[in-house]
Structures are given as structure tokens and as C-alpha cells.
Amino acid sequence: MLALLCGSLTISFSSAFSHPARLPSEPPTQIISRSRTASFQTKVDLSEFAVRDVSALQDWAYNYGVQQMDGFELTSDDGLDVYPRTNVDAPAGSSVLYVPANLFLTSYSAREEFGVQQEAEKLIGALAGSDQFPLFYLFLKVLNEYNLGEESPWYPWLSSLPRVFN
């Protein structure tokens, strides 16, 4: 188990390297919606001011085993930037979120899923060096899931990501 300290709060992760980061091929048999509305589209809207679908992310995370302490919430002050917080006092070092290993996207699991891409590795190695291979496999995984649109089990996560970074 890995724990990430964020200020005085701790986010716990199960072993990210013991299982590939693939979600079950079928969604859970009983989808539990913790929000009132969920909007989906065929592909993730990548426009700069697209609304981040955080409520669908929370339902998705819950259905795939993410556990959170009472009082944990994702919130926004401007509708664009989303951040975690607790609305209760938590002792220093408290775990506020548990994320199962199958929800980790790793370059190792992406490479296992797609197999070694020899031609791409040859080109990337010549242009940027072999240390860029892990980034390539993660990028390949994200692009593949984006291409699947709503058919991707990762769709709610992708739809919740920010569109602009600074």
C-alpha cells in the first residue's frame, strides 16, 4: 500500500504494480448513481471551456471500489478548477481516499495491453531516447480510451479531466 501525503491528509493506494490497470470488461452489474444528473456524449468534449463531469467521475469511482472518508468532497469555486477537501476535521495523517490498484494507469500495464510496439520504440528511441518509452505507452493508452468514447470504461474519468493546464 502506498500513502500520499497532501498537507495533513493522506490518500492510500493499493499496490499499483501487482495488477494491470485494466477495468473489468463489463461495468458493475448494479450501477449506483450518487448524483442526480449525468450527461454523456459520444466522445469527450475537448473544447477549452467544456464542463468537467465530476459527478459522473464520482459515480464511476464508487462503482469501481474507490472508498472515501465521510466528509470528503470534490468542489469548485469557479466551475473549472476542481479540488478535494474535507468538510470535517480529520486527524493529521488520516486516509481520506482509497484507490484500488485496477484504477491505476501505468506504463507497464499499457505496454502489457498493447504489446511491445517495436517500430514506435525504434523511432522514439532515435528521436528522444528510450527513457520516453513509458510516456509513449501511457499516451497510447489514453488516446485509445479517448477513441473508444462512451464504450471506454475510462470515459467518466476522461470527461472529468481539465481541458486547460497552466
Coordinates of C-alpha atoms in Angstrom, one line a residue:
M1 CA 0.0 0.0 0.0
L2 CA 1.2 3.5 -0.9
A3 CA 0.2 6.6 1.0
L4 CA 0.4 10.0 -0.5
L5 CA 0.5 12.9 2.0
C6 CA -1.3 16.0 0.8
G7 CA -0.9 18.6 3.5
S8 CA -2.1 16.8 6.6
L9 CA -4.3 14.4 4.7
T10 CA -3.3 11.0 3.4
I11 CA -4.6 9.3 0.2
S12 CA -4.0 5.5 0.3
F13 CA -3.4 3.4 -2.7
S14 CA -3.3 -0.4 -3.0
S15 CA -0.2 -1.8 -4.7
A16 CA -0.2 -0.3 -8.2
F17 CA 2.3 -2.8 -9.6
S18 CA 0.7 -6.1 -8.7
H19 CA -2.2 -5.9 -11.1
P20 CA -2.5 -4.4 -14.6
A21 CA -4.6 -1.2 -14.8
R22 CA -7.5 -2.7 -16.7
L23 CA -11.0 -2.3 -15.6
P24 CA -13.4 -5.2 -15.9
S25 CA -14.6 -5.7 -19.4
E26 CA -18.2 -5.3 -18.1
P27 CA -19.3 -2.5 -15.9
P28 CA -20.6 -3.4 -12.5
T29 CA -23.9 -5.3 -12.7
Q30 CA -25.6 -2.7 -10.5
I31 CA -24.6 0.9 -11.2
I32 CA -25.2 3.1 -8.2
S33 CA -25.7 6.7 -9.0
R34 CA -24.9 9.1 -6.2
S35 CA -25.7 12.2 -8.3
R36 CA -29.0 13.4 -9.8
T37 CA -27.8 14.1 -13.3
A38 CA -25.2 12.6 -15.5
S39 CA -24.5 13.7 -19.0
F40 CA -22.7 11.6 -21.5
Q41 CA -21.7 12.2 -25.1
T42 CA -20.1 10.0 -27.8
K43 CA -16.6 11.5 -27.3
V44 CA -15.1 13.5 -24.6
D45 CA -15.5 17.2 -25.3
L46 CA -12.0 18.7 -25.5
S47 CA -13.0 22.3 -26.0
E48 CA -11.3 24.7 -23.7
F49 CA -14.3 25.6 -21.6
A50 CA -16.0 22.2 -21.6
V51 CA -17.7 21.4 -18.3
R52 CA -15.9 18.8 -16.3
D53 CA -18.3 15.9 -15.4
V54 CA -17.1 15.4 -11.9
S55 CA -20.4 13.8 -10.7
A56 CA -20.1 11.0 -13.2
L57 CA -16.5 10.6 -12.1
Q58 CA -17.6 10.2 -8.5
D59 CA -20.2 7.6 -9.5
W60 CA -17.6 5.7 -11.6
A61 CA -15.1 5.7 -8.8
Y62 CA -17.6 4.5 -6.3
N63 CA -18.7 1.7 -8.6
Y64 CA -15.1 0.6 -9.2
G65 CA -14.3 0.4 -5.5
V66 CA -12.8 3.8 -4.6
Q67 CA -13.5 4.5 -0.9
Q68 CA -13.6 7.9 0.8
M69 CA -13.8 9.0 4.3
D70 CA -17.0 10.7 5.5
G71 CA -16.8 14.4 4.7
F72 CA -14.5 14.0 1.6
E73 CA -15.8 16.0 -1.4
L74 CA -14.6 17.4 -4.7
T75 CA -15.5 21.0 -5.0
S76 CA -15.0 24.0 -7.3
D77 CA -15.0 27.8 -6.7
D78 CA -15.2 28.7 -10.4
G79 CA -16.8 25.7 -12.2
L80 CA -13.5 24.9 -13.9
D81 CA -10.9 24.1 -11.3
V82 CA -11.9 21.1 -9.1
Y83 CA -10.1 20.2 -5.9
P84 CA -10.6 17.8 -3.0
R85 CA -11.4 18.8 0.5
T86 CA -13.0 17.6 3.7
N87 CA -15.8 19.3 5.4
V88 CA -15.0 17.6 8.7
D89 CA -11.9 17.8 10.9
A90 CA -9.6 14.9 10.2
P91 CA -6.6 14.0 12.3
A92 CA -3.2 14.6 10.7
G93 CA -2.2 11.5 8.6
S94 CA -5.8 10.3 8.2
S95 CA -6.5 8.4 5.0
V96 CA -9.2 10.3 3.1
L97 CA -9.3 8.2 -0.1
Y98 CA -8.5 4.6 -1.1
V99 CA -7.9 3.8 -4.7
P100 CA -7.8 0.2 -5.9
A101 CA -4.8 -1.0 -8.0
N102 CA -7.0 -1.6 -11.1
L103 CA -7.7 2.1 -11.3
F104 CA -4.0 3.0 -11.9
L105 CA -2.9 3.7 -15.4
T106 CA 0.7 2.6 -15.6
S107 CA 3.1 2.4 -18.5
Y108 CA 3.8 -1.2 -17.5
S109 CA 0.1 -2.2 -17.8
A110 CA -0.3 -0.2 -21.1
R111 CA 2.7 -2.0 -22.6
E112 CA 1.3 -5.3 -21.5
E113 CA -2.1 -4.5 -23.0
F114 CA -0.8 -3.3 -26.4
G115 CA 2.4 -5.4 -26.6
V116 CA 5.8 -4.0 -27.4
Q117 CA 5.5 -1.5 -30.3
Q118 CA 8.9 -2.2 -31.8
E119 CA 8.6 0.3 -34.7
A120 CA 7.4 3.1 -32.4
E121 CA 10.1 2.3 -29.8
K122 CA 12.7 2.4 -32.6
L123 CA 11.6 5.8 -33.7
I124 CA 11.1 7.2 -30.2
G125 CA 14.5 5.9 -29.2
A126 CA 16.2 7.6 -32.1
L127 CA 14.4 10.9 -31.6
A128 CA 14.1 11.2 -27.9
G129 CA 15.7 8.3 -26.1
S130 CA 14.4 5.1 -24.6
D131 CA 13.6 6.9 -21.4
Q132 CA 10.5 8.2 -23.2
F133 CA 9.0 4.7 -23.8
P134 CA 6.9 4.8 -20.6
L135 CA 5.3 8.1 -21.6
F136 CA 4.6 6.7 -25.1
Y137 CA 2.7 3.7 -23.7
L138 CA 0.6 5.9 -21.3
F139 CA -0.2 8.3 -24.1
L140 CA -1.2 5.3 -26.3
K141 CA -3.5 4.1 -23.6
V142 CA -5.2 7.4 -23.1
L143 CA -5.6 8.0 -26.8
N144 CA -7.1 4.5 -27.2
E145 CA -9.6 5.1 -24.4
Y146 CA -10.5 8.5 -25.8
N147 CA -11.0 7.0 -29.3
L148 CA -13.5 4.4 -27.7
G149 CA -15.6 7.3 -26.4
E150 CA -18.6 6.1 -24.3
E151 CA -17.5 2.5 -25.0
S152 CA -14.4 3.0 -22.8
P153 CA -14.8 2.1 -19.1
W154 CA -12.5 5.1 -18.5
Y155 CA -14.9 7.6 -20.2
P156 CA -16.2 9.2 -16.9
W157 CA -12.6 9.8 -15.8
L158 CA -11.6 11.3 -19.1
S159 CA -14.6 13.5 -19.1
S160 CA -13.7 14.8 -15.7
L161 CA -10.2 15.9 -16.6
P162 CA -9.3 19.6 -17.0
R163 CA -9.0 20.8 -20.6
V164 CA -6.5 23.6 -19.9
F165 CA -3.4 23.4 -17.8
N166 CA -1.2 26.3 -16.6

